XYZ file of C-alpha atoms in Angstrom:
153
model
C 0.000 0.000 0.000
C 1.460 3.285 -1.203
C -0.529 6.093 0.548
C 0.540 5.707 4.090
C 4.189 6.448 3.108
C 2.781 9.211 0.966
C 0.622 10.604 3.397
C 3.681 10.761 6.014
C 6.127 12.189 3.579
C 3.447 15.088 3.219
C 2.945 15.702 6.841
C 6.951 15.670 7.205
C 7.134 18.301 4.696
C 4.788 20.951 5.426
C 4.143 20.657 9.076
C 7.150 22.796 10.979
C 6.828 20.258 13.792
C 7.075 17.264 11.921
C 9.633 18.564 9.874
C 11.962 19.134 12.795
C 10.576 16.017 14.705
C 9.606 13.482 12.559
C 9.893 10.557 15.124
C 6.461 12.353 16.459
C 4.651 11.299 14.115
C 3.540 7.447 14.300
C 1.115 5.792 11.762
C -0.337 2.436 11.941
C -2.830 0.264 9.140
C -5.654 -1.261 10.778
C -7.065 -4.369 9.459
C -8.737 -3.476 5.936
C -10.778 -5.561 3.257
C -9.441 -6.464 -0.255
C -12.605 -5.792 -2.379
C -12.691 -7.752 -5.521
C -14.800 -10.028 -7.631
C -14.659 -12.924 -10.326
C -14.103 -10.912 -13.247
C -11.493 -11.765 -15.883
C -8.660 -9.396 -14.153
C -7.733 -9.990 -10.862
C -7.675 -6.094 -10.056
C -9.065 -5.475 -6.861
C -9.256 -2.332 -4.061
C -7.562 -2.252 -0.529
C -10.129 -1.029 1.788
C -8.088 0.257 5.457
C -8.039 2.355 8.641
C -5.033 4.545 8.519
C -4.618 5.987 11.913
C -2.046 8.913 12.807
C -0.714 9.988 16.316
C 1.462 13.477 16.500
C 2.764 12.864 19.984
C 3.982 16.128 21.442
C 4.268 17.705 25.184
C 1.463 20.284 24.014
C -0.224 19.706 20.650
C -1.254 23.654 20.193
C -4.076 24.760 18.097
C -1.869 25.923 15.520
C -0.084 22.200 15.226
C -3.814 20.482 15.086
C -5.077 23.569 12.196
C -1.443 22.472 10.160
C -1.913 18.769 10.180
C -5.439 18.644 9.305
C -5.011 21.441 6.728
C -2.167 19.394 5.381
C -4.840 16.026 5.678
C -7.081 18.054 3.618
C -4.941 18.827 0.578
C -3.348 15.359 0.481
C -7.022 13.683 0.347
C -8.396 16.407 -2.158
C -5.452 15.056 -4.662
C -5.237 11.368 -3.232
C -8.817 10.179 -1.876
C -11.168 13.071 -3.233
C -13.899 10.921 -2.391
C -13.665 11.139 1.117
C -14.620 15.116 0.459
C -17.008 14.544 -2.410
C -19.427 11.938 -0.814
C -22.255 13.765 2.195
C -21.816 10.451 3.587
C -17.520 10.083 3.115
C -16.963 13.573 4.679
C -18.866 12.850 7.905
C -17.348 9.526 8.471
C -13.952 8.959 7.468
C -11.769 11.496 8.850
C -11.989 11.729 12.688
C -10.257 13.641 14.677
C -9.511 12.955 18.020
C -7.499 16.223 19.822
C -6.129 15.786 23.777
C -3.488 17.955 24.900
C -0.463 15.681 24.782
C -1.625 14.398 20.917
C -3.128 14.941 18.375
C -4.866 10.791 16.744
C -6.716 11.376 13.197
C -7.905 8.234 11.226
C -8.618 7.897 7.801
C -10.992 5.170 6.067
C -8.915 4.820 2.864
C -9.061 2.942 -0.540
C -6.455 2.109 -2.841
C -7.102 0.756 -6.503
C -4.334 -2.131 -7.595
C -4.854 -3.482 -11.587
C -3.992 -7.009 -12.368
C -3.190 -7.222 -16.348
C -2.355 -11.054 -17.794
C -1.096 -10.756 -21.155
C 1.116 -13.447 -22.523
C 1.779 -15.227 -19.655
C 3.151 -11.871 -17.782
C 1.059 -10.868 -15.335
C 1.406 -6.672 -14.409
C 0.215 -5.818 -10.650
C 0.038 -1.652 -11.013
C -1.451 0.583 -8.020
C -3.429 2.800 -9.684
C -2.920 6.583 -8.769
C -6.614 8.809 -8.392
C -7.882 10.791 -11.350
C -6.113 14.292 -11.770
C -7.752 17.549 -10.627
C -8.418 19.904 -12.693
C -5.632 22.055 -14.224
C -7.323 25.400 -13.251
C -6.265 24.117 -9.235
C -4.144 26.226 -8.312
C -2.803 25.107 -4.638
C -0.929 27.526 -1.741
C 2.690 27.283 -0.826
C 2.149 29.060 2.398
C -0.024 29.104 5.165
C -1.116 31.653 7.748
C -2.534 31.945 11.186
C -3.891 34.935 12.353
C -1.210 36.990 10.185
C 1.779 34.706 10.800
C 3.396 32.952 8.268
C 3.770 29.443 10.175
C 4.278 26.826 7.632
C 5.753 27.053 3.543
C 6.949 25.219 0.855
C 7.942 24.061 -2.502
C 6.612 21.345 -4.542
């Protein structure tokens, strides 16, 4: 499964904390379905819990607005369906703030395609559907004035 580590790289690199403490953040797969059925291909969907922990002394406000903010863009370009669906959106991104951490969990899907074609079977993980080119997406982010996170893709 390829969006955990993708996920985490994200958080690393736009969340000051994370960036300077990576070791704070801890993410774990819960058990998960593999959705398929007796087609031709063998392609099939991981279904999964992802659940992440930012461990800190005092998870501020500021920490909780840059993780989820970061959360939000990663899922917009990597699980869009999560913010599409009424039913996703209200589901399948908890949060869970306490002052010593900050525990979000995802409900996440990934698409794998099985291709047979002489003899050679091909097992791809299929990325998500672009967005659309008029997107334009921030390299900074403010709080209350303050420039408190930025970067470059």
């Amino acid at each position: 499964m390829l969006k955990p580590s993708q996920l985490q790289q994200r958080l690393i690199e736009q969340v000051p904390l994370l960036h300077q403490h990576p070791e704070k953040l801890v993410m774990v797969i819960g058990a998960g379905n593999v959705v398929s059925t007796l087609a031709t291909s063998l392609s099939f969907e991981y279904h999964f819990p992802l659940t992440l922990t930012v461990s800190d002394n005092a998870v501020s406000d500021a920490v909780t607005d840059q993780v989820v903010v970061t959360v939000l863009k990663w899922l917009g370009e990597n699980q869009p369906d999560i913010l599409s669906s009424s039913t996703r959106r209200l589901t399948d991104f908890a949060v869970t703030p306490l002052t010593d951490r900050l525990t979000i969990t995802l409900q996440l899907t990934e698409r794998v395609q099985v291709q047979d074609l002489d003899g050679v079977q091909t097992i791809t993980h299929l990325p998500e559907p672009p967005l659309p080119e008029n997107n334009a997406r921030p390299h900074q982010v403010y709080l209350n004035g303050e420039l408190i996170s930025q970067w470059t893709e």
